[in-house]
Amino acid sequence: MKNINELLGTKYPVIQGGMANIATAELASAVSNAGGLGLIGSGGNDANWVRNEIRKCRELTKNPFGVNIMLMSPHAKDIAQVVIDEGISVVTTGAGSPAIYIPKWKEAGIIVIPVVPSVALGLRMERAGADAVVAEGTEAGGHIGELTTMAMIPQMADALTIPVIAAGGIADKRGVLAAFSLGAKGVQIGTVLLATKECPIHENYKKVVVEARDTGTVVTGRGTGAPVRVIKNKMAVEYLRLTELKMPLEELEKLTLGSLKKAVLDGDIDNGSFMAGQISGLIHDIKTVKQVLEDLFDEVNDYKNKLEVL
Ligand code: TUI
């Protein structure tokens, strides 16, 4: 089986998460320049926005980068075509099944890596022609499934023949080694990249991640079919209170409407939706993207050799 860095053409076996409204050309190029696979995250943006970001990213890096398509978006179908037209080499997907797009992407020579929250979905993606999967545990930020990284990765690795990339709860060498011990061939990181100099988000977003503790995130929208992990702030607590009161979904949506943008652009600490994973509590300072990747991988094998179980 090919190493993930050989498959992706990167120095390190790491993919950046497709963080909506955050994963722009600026972040993607920083990750690709530092030796990982940067991604432009489509989020809720339209096909023209994605095309523009792809072209900007090409100006900013000579290294490979990819596009993440958020499949709940009404623009997903158009973006699925843009990645072909623009000659993108790697596509990851989230929040749904990309099965209908896979034949066309494979015909165009694209490496397809769906993000999945369960073994059943991983198997479906393997049968549909995916080249690898990202198995994302419920520790992750944003839209999540039920299983933890710890429980899901070994089950996924046993069930699939294609490589498994672990996501959710990984922010240092220990996380990388744990993921590889469980059978992963690569990792995807998101939260740890929020706390970087290059990440194009409001300084307050970085601050809430750095200040969060282990119990500093909550999951909103469990009843809606789209659970989302966010930093526990006024907005999240109010959302959970209204859910308890069985507030109608439309009212809840009004409350969350635009709240991610309020976090990313305005740094609105009370009313923003600060998507971030449980590993936020491990993140204590702002680094460069290059420092983050070096801290994850440099001398990782020496670190492994120091492990003693018995
Ligand atoms: O997609 C993510 N994380 C995201 S997407 C996002 S934008 C958003 N905001 C609010 C509500 C919904 C979306 C923010 N964070 N991670 C990958 C991921 N994919 N997690 C879970 C899934 C998933 C869920 C169901 C993948 C496939 C799936 O399939 C259902 C089916 O069609 O069988």
Short mmCIF file of C-alpha atoms and ligand atoms in Angstrom, two decimals:
data_model
loop_
_atom_site.label_atom_id
_atom_site.label_comp_id
_atom_site.label_asym_id
_atom_site.label_seq_id
_atom_site.Cartn_x
_atom_site.Cartn_y
_atom_site.Cartn_z
CA MET A 1 0.00 0.00 0.00
CA LYS A 2 1.28 3.44 -1.02
CA ASN A 3 2.25 5.86 1.76
CA ILE A 4 -0.14 8.76 2.07
CA ASN A 5 2.68 11.24 1.36
CA GLU A 6 3.46 9.37 -1.88
CA LEU A 7 -0.23 9.35 -2.83
CA LEU A 8 -0.58 13.08 -2.14
CA GLY A 9 2.86 14.25 -3.23
CA THR A 10 3.57 15.85 0.16
CA LYS A 11 6.50 15.83 2.59
CA TYR A 12 4.31 14.85 5.54
CA PRO A 13 1.30 12.45 5.68
CA VAL A 14 -1.10 15.19 6.74
CA ILE A 15 -4.19 16.80 5.26
CA GLN A 16 -5.72 20.05 6.40
CA GLY A 17 -9.42 19.97 7.39
CA GLY A 18 -11.83 21.64 5.00
CA MET A 19 -12.99 24.20 7.55
CA ALA A 20 -15.88 26.26 6.13
CA ASN A 21 -15.16 30.01 5.82
CA ILE A 22 -11.65 29.42 7.19
CA ALA A 23 -9.90 27.17 4.66
CA THR A 24 -9.20 29.83 2.03
CA ALA A 25 -6.31 29.98 -0.46
CA GLU A 26 -4.31 31.75 2.24
CA LEU A 27 -4.48 28.84 4.72
CA ALA A 28 -4.34 26.11 2.06
CA SER A 29 -1.18 27.54 0.49
CA ALA A 30 0.48 27.94 3.91
CA VAL A 31 -0.17 24.26 4.68
CA SER A 32 1.02 23.10 1.24
CA ASN A 33 4.14 25.29 1.45
CA ALA A 34 4.90 23.76 4.87
CA GLY A 35 4.79 20.20 3.46
CA GLY A 36 1.19 19.10 4.12
CA LEU A 37 -1.80 18.95 1.79
CA GLY A 38 -3.62 22.27 2.01
CA LEU A 39 -7.31 22.34 1.14
CA ILE A 40 -9.68 25.01 -0.03
CA GLY A 41 -12.90 24.39 1.91
CA SER A 42 -16.00 25.16 -0.14
CA GLY A 43 -18.30 25.44 2.92
CA GLY A 44 -21.44 27.27 1.82
CA ASN A 45 -19.66 29.29 -0.91
CA ASP A 46 -20.56 29.04 -4.58
CA ALA A 47 -18.60 27.62 -7.51
CA ASN A 48 -17.17 30.99 -8.57
CA TRP A 49 -15.74 31.58 -5.13
CA VAL A 50 -14.08 28.15 -5.21
CA ARG A 51 -12.67 28.76 -8.70
CA ASN A 52 -11.19 32.08 -7.57
CA GLU A 53 -9.62 30.56 -4.46
CA ILE A 54 -8.10 27.75 -6.55
CA ARG A 55 -6.51 30.31 -8.88
CA LYS A 56 -5.25 32.39 -5.92
CA CYS A 57 -3.80 29.29 -4.30
CA ARG A 58 -1.90 28.42 -7.49
CA GLU A 59 -0.23 31.84 -7.24
CA LEU A 60 0.74 31.21 -3.62
CA THR A 61 2.17 27.69 -3.82
CA LYS A 62 3.86 25.38 -6.28
CA ASN A 63 3.04 22.36 -4.11
CA PRO A 64 -0.05 20.15 -4.46
CA PHE A 65 -3.25 21.27 -2.76
CA GLY A 66 -6.85 20.05 -2.86
CA VAL A 67 -10.46 21.11 -2.46
CA ASN A 68 -12.92 19.99 0.23
CA ILE A 69 -16.55 19.95 -0.88
CA MET A 70 -19.23 20.32 1.80
CA LEU A 71 -21.98 18.15 0.34
CA MET A 72 -24.88 19.71 2.26
CA SER A 73 -24.28 22.89 0.26
CA PRO A 74 -26.68 23.71 -2.60
CA HIS A 75 -23.56 24.53 -4.67
CA ALA A 76 -21.95 21.08 -4.27
CA LYS A 77 -22.89 19.86 -7.76
CA ASP A 78 -21.38 22.91 -9.48
CA ILE A 79 -18.24 22.74 -7.36
CA ALA A 80 -17.90 19.04 -8.25
CA GLN A 81 -17.48 20.22 -11.86
CA VAL A 82 -15.16 23.14 -11.04
CA VAL A 83 -12.58 20.80 -9.50
CA ILE A 84 -12.49 18.90 -12.82
CA ASP A 85 -12.32 22.06 -14.96
CA GLU A 86 -9.51 23.49 -12.83
CA GLY A 87 -7.45 20.29 -12.88
CA ILE A 88 -7.48 19.78 -9.10
CA SER A 89 -5.54 16.66 -8.06
CA VAL A 90 -7.17 15.80 -4.69
CA VAL A 91 -10.77 16.18 -3.50
CA THR A 92 -12.06 15.49 -0.01
CA THR A 93 -15.75 15.66 0.89
CA GLY A 94 -17.77 16.09 4.08
CA ALA A 95 -21.33 16.03 5.38
CA GLY A 96 -22.69 13.48 2.92
CA SER A 97 -21.94 10.78 0.36
CA PRO A 98 -20.02 11.83 -2.80
CA ALA A 99 -20.76 8.47 -4.55
CA ILE A 100 -22.57 10.08 -7.52
CA TYR A 101 -19.55 12.26 -8.35
CA ILE A 102 -16.79 9.64 -7.95
CA PRO A 103 -16.90 8.11 -11.48
CA LYS A 104 -16.42 11.54 -13.14
CA TRP A 105 -13.67 12.53 -10.70
CA LYS A 106 -11.82 9.26 -11.28
CA GLU A 107 -12.14 9.71 -15.04
CA ALA A 108 -10.46 13.12 -14.58
CA GLY A 109 -7.63 11.48 -12.59
CA ILE A 110 -8.62 13.06 -9.26
CA ILE A 111 -7.64 11.39 -5.98
CA VAL A 112 -10.90 11.09 -4.00
CA ILE A 113 -10.87 11.03 -0.20
CA PRO A 114 -14.32 11.20 1.45
CA VAL A 115 -14.54 12.08 5.15
CA VAL A 116 -16.65 9.44 6.89
CA PRO A 117 -17.96 9.00 10.46
CA SER A 118 -18.55 5.18 10.41
CA VAL A 119 -17.24 1.89 8.98
CA ALA A 120 -20.45 1.31 6.97
CA LEU A 121 -19.93 4.57 5.14
CA GLY A 122 -16.19 3.87 4.73
CA LEU A 123 -17.01 0.54 3.05
CA ARG A 124 -19.56 2.24 0.78
CA MET A 125 -16.92 4.76 -0.27
CA GLU A 126 -14.33 2.04 -0.93
CA ARG A 127 -16.84 0.22 -3.15
CA ALA A 128 -17.69 3.49 -4.93
CA GLY A 129 -14.03 3.93 -5.91
CA ALA A 130 -12.52 6.20 -3.22
CA ASP A 131 -8.71 6.17 -3.00
CA ALA A 132 -8.61 6.63 0.79
CA VAL A 133 -10.97 7.81 3.54
CA VAL A 134 -10.61 10.28 6.35
CA ALA A 135 -12.22 8.69 9.43
CA GLU A 136 -13.25 11.61 11.60
CA GLY A 137 -14.02 11.02 15.26
CA THR A 138 -16.59 12.90 17.30
CA GLU A 139 -13.77 14.78 19.07
CA ALA A 140 -13.46 16.91 15.93
CA GLY A 141 -14.86 20.39 15.50
CA GLY A 142 -17.78 21.29 13.24
CA HIS A 143 -20.25 18.73 11.90
CA ILE A 144 -19.54 15.34 13.49
CA GLY A 145 -20.63 11.72 13.82
CA GLU A 146 -21.01 9.59 16.98
CA LEU A 147 -17.86 7.43 17.09
CA THR A 148 -14.61 8.42 18.75
CA THR A 149 -11.32 8.40 16.84
CA MET A 150 -9.94 5.82 19.29
CA ALA A 151 -12.76 3.32 18.64
CA MET A 152 -13.31 3.99 14.94
CA ILE A 153 -9.78 3.96 13.44
CA PRO A 154 -8.83 0.32 14.17
CA GLN A 155 -12.26 -0.89 13.04
CA MET A 156 -12.02 1.15 9.85
CA ALA A 157 -8.44 -0.03 9.19
CA ASP A 158 -9.52 -3.69 9.58
CA ALA A 159 -12.58 -3.32 7.36
CA LEU A 160 -11.09 -1.37 4.43
CA THR A 161 -8.27 -2.15 2.01
CA ILE A 162 -7.74 1.53 1.05
CA PRO A 163 -5.69 3.75 3.42
CA VAL A 164 -7.38 5.33 6.42
CA ILE A 165 -6.49 8.86 7.48
CA ALA A 166 -7.39 9.68 11.10
CA ALA A 167 -9.06 12.92 12.17
CA GLY A 168 -10.44 14.26 15.42
CA GLY A 169 -8.34 14.97 18.50
CA ILE A 170 -4.91 15.13 16.85
CA ALA A 171 -2.69 18.12 17.67
CA ASP A 172 0.74 16.80 18.62
CA LYS A 173 3.17 13.88 18.11
CA ARG A 174 1.31 11.75 20.64
CA GLY A 175 -1.85 12.09 18.57
CA VAL A 176 0.01 11.21 15.37
CA LEU A 177 1.61 8.14 16.95
CA ALA A 178 -1.72 7.06 18.46
CA ALA A 179 -3.43 7.35 15.08
CA PHE A 180 -0.70 5.33 13.34
CA SER A 181 -0.76 2.74 16.17
CA LEU A 182 -4.47 2.30 15.54
CA GLY A 183 -3.87 1.61 11.84
CA ALA A 184 -4.06 5.05 10.21
CA LYS A 185 -1.65 5.89 7.38
CA GLY A 186 -2.06 9.64 7.74
CA VAL A 187 -3.77 12.32 9.79
CA GLN A 188 -6.08 15.24 9.11
CA ILE A 189 -5.78 18.29 11.36
CA GLY A 190 -8.09 21.27 11.79
CA THR A 191 -8.28 22.75 15.27
CA VAL A 192 -4.51 23.05 15.72
CA LEU A 193 -4.35 25.07 12.49
CA LEU A 194 -6.84 27.60 13.86
CA ALA A 195 -4.14 28.74 16.27
CA THR A 196 -1.64 29.71 13.59
CA LYS A 197 -0.36 33.07 12.39
CA GLU A 198 -1.44 32.33 8.81
CA CYS A 199 -5.00 31.23 9.65
CA PRO A 200 -7.25 33.97 8.20
CA ILE A 201 -9.70 34.27 11.11
CA HIS A 202 -10.38 37.03 13.63
CA GLU A 203 -7.84 37.14 16.50
CA ASN A 204 -10.68 36.46 18.96
CA TYR A 205 -11.30 33.07 17.31
CA LYS A 206 -7.66 32.12 17.95
CA LYS A 207 -7.99 33.42 21.51
CA VAL A 208 -11.06 31.29 22.35
CA VAL A 209 -9.29 28.17 21.04
CA VAL A 210 -6.11 28.90 23.02
CA GLU A 211 -8.11 29.65 26.18
CA ALA A 212 -10.48 26.65 25.93
CA ARG A 213 -10.05 23.76 28.38
CA ASP A 214 -10.68 20.05 27.80
CA THR A 215 -14.39 20.49 28.54
CA GLY A 216 -14.60 23.74 26.62
CA THR A 217 -16.64 22.49 23.66
CA VAL A 218 -20.28 21.36 23.35
CA VAL A 219 -22.35 19.76 20.58
CA THR A 220 -25.31 21.74 19.30
CA GLY A 221 -27.98 20.47 16.91
CA ARG A 222 -27.96 16.84 18.06
CA GLY A 223 -31.70 16.69 17.37
CA THR A 224 -31.47 18.24 13.91
CA GLY A 225 -29.49 15.53 12.14
CA ALA A 226 -26.48 17.86 11.80
CA PRO A 227 -24.69 17.92 15.16
CA VAL A 228 -21.94 20.55 15.32
CA ARG A 229 -19.13 20.83 17.89
CA VAL A 230 -18.40 24.42 18.92
CA ILE A 231 -16.64 26.28 21.71
CA LYS A 232 -19.07 26.63 24.64
CA ASN A 233 -20.04 30.32 24.66
CA LYS A 234 -23.21 32.36 25.24
CA MET A 235 -24.56 31.45 21.82
CA ALA A 236 -23.98 27.70 22.29
CA VAL A 237 -25.52 27.66 25.79
CA GLU A 238 -28.58 29.60 24.57
CA TYR A 239 -28.94 27.21 21.63
CA LEU A 240 -28.87 24.20 23.95
CA ARG A 241 -31.42 25.84 26.32
CA LEU A 242 -33.80 26.49 23.43
CA THR A 243 -33.34 22.90 22.18
CA GLU A 244 -34.36 21.65 25.67
CA LEU A 245 -37.46 23.84 25.40
CA LYS A 246 -38.23 22.13 22.06
CA MET A 247 -37.94 25.37 20.14
CA PRO A 248 -38.91 24.77 16.48
CA LEU A 249 -36.00 24.09 14.11
CA GLU A 250 -36.66 27.20 12.03
CA GLU A 251 -36.23 29.40 15.11
CA LEU A 252 -33.01 27.61 16.00
CA GLU A 253 -31.74 28.11 12.49
CA LYS A 254 -32.36 31.85 12.78
CA LEU A 255 -30.16 31.84 15.85
CA THR A 256 -27.30 30.03 14.10
CA LEU A 257 -27.73 31.80 10.76
CA GLY A 258 -24.56 33.62 9.97
CA SER A 259 -23.07 32.74 13.34
CA LEU A 260 -19.96 31.07 11.88
CA LYS A 261 -19.27 34.24 9.91
CA LYS A 262 -19.79 36.27 13.10
CA ALA A 263 -17.02 34.17 14.67
CA VAL A 264 -14.62 34.13 11.72
CA LEU A 265 -14.99 37.71 10.47
CA ASP A 266 -16.20 39.75 13.48
CA GLY A 267 -14.71 37.73 16.33
CA ASP A 268 -18.06 38.10 18.12
CA ILE A 269 -17.29 36.13 21.29
CA ASP A 270 -20.91 35.96 22.54
CA ASN A 271 -22.86 35.42 19.31
CA GLY A 272 -20.38 33.63 17.07
CA SER A 273 -20.28 29.90 16.37
CA PHE A 274 -16.64 28.96 17.05
CA MET A 275 -16.31 25.49 15.54
CA ALA A 276 -13.39 23.67 17.18
CA GLY A 277 -12.51 20.20 18.45
CA GLN A 278 -12.05 18.78 21.95
CA ILE A 279 -8.27 19.01 21.51
CA SER A 280 -8.56 22.82 21.87
CA GLY A 281 -7.57 22.32 25.53
CA LEU A 282 -4.13 21.10 24.40
CA ILE A 283 -3.45 24.19 22.32
CA HIS A 284 -1.71 26.93 24.28
CA ASP A 285 -0.09 29.24 21.77
CA ILE A 286 -0.13 30.61 18.26
CA LYS A 287 2.52 29.13 15.97
CA THR A 288 3.30 29.30 12.28
CA VAL A 289 1.86 26.50 10.12
CA LYS A 290 5.42 25.32 9.47
CA GLN A 291 6.05 25.05 13.23
CA VAL A 292 2.83 23.06 13.69
CA LEU A 293 3.80 20.49 11.04
CA GLU A 294 7.38 20.23 12.32
CA ASP A 295 6.10 19.76 15.87
CA LEU A 296 3.80 16.97 14.65
CA PHE A 297 6.34 15.03 12.58
CA ASP A 298 9.98 15.96 13.10
CA GLU A 299 11.75 13.19 15.05
CA VAL A 300 8.41 11.42 15.48
CA ASN A 301 10.17 8.06 15.13
CA ASP A 302 12.58 8.86 18.00
CA TYR A 303 9.54 9.68 20.10
CA LYS A 304 7.98 6.35 19.13
CA ASN A 305 11.13 4.46 20.13
CA LYS A 306 10.92 5.98 23.61
CA LEU A 307 7.49 4.39 24.19
CA GLU A 308 7.66 1.64 26.77
CA VAL A 309 4.58 -0.39 27.60
CA LEU A 310 6.07 -3.14 29.70
O1 TUI B 1 -18.17 17.87 7.28
C1 TUI B 1 -17.50 17.88 8.30
N1 TUI B 1 -17.42 18.94 9.12
C2 TUI B 1 -18.08 20.13 8.92
S1 TUI B 1 -19.06 20.54 7.60
C3 TUI B 1 -19.39 22.01 8.27
S2 TUI B 1 -20.47 23.16 7.53
C4 TUI B 1 -21.91 22.77 8.38
N2 TUI B 1 -22.32 23.62 9.32
C5 TUI B 1 -23.43 23.37 10.01
C6 TUI B 1 -24.17 22.22 9.79
C7 TUI B 1 -23.71 21.32 8.88
C8 TUI B 1 -22.57 21.60 8.15
C9 TUI B 1 -18.75 22.17 9.46
N3 TUI B 1 -18.03 21.09 9.80
N4 TUI B 1 -16.79 16.79 8.66
C10 TUI B 1 -16.85 15.59 7.90
C11 TUI B 1 -18.03 14.80 8.26
N5 TUI B 1 -18.76 14.20 7.40
N6 TUI B 1 -18.52 14.62 9.48
C12 TUI B 1 -19.62 13.81 9.36
C13 TUI B 1 -19.75 13.55 8.02
C14 TUI B 1 -20.71 12.76 7.33
C15 TUI B 1 -22.01 12.62 7.78
C16 TUI B 1 -22.92 11.86 7.04
C17 TUI B 1 -20.32 12.14 6.15
C18 TUI B 1 -21.21 11.39 5.44
C19 TUI B 1 -22.50 11.26 5.89
O2 TUI B 1 -23.29 10.48 5.10
C20 TUI B 1 -24.65 10.46 5.24
C21 TUI B 1 -25.16 9.70 4.04
O3 TUI B 1 -25.43 10.35 3.06
O4 TUI B 1 -25.16 8.48 4.12
#
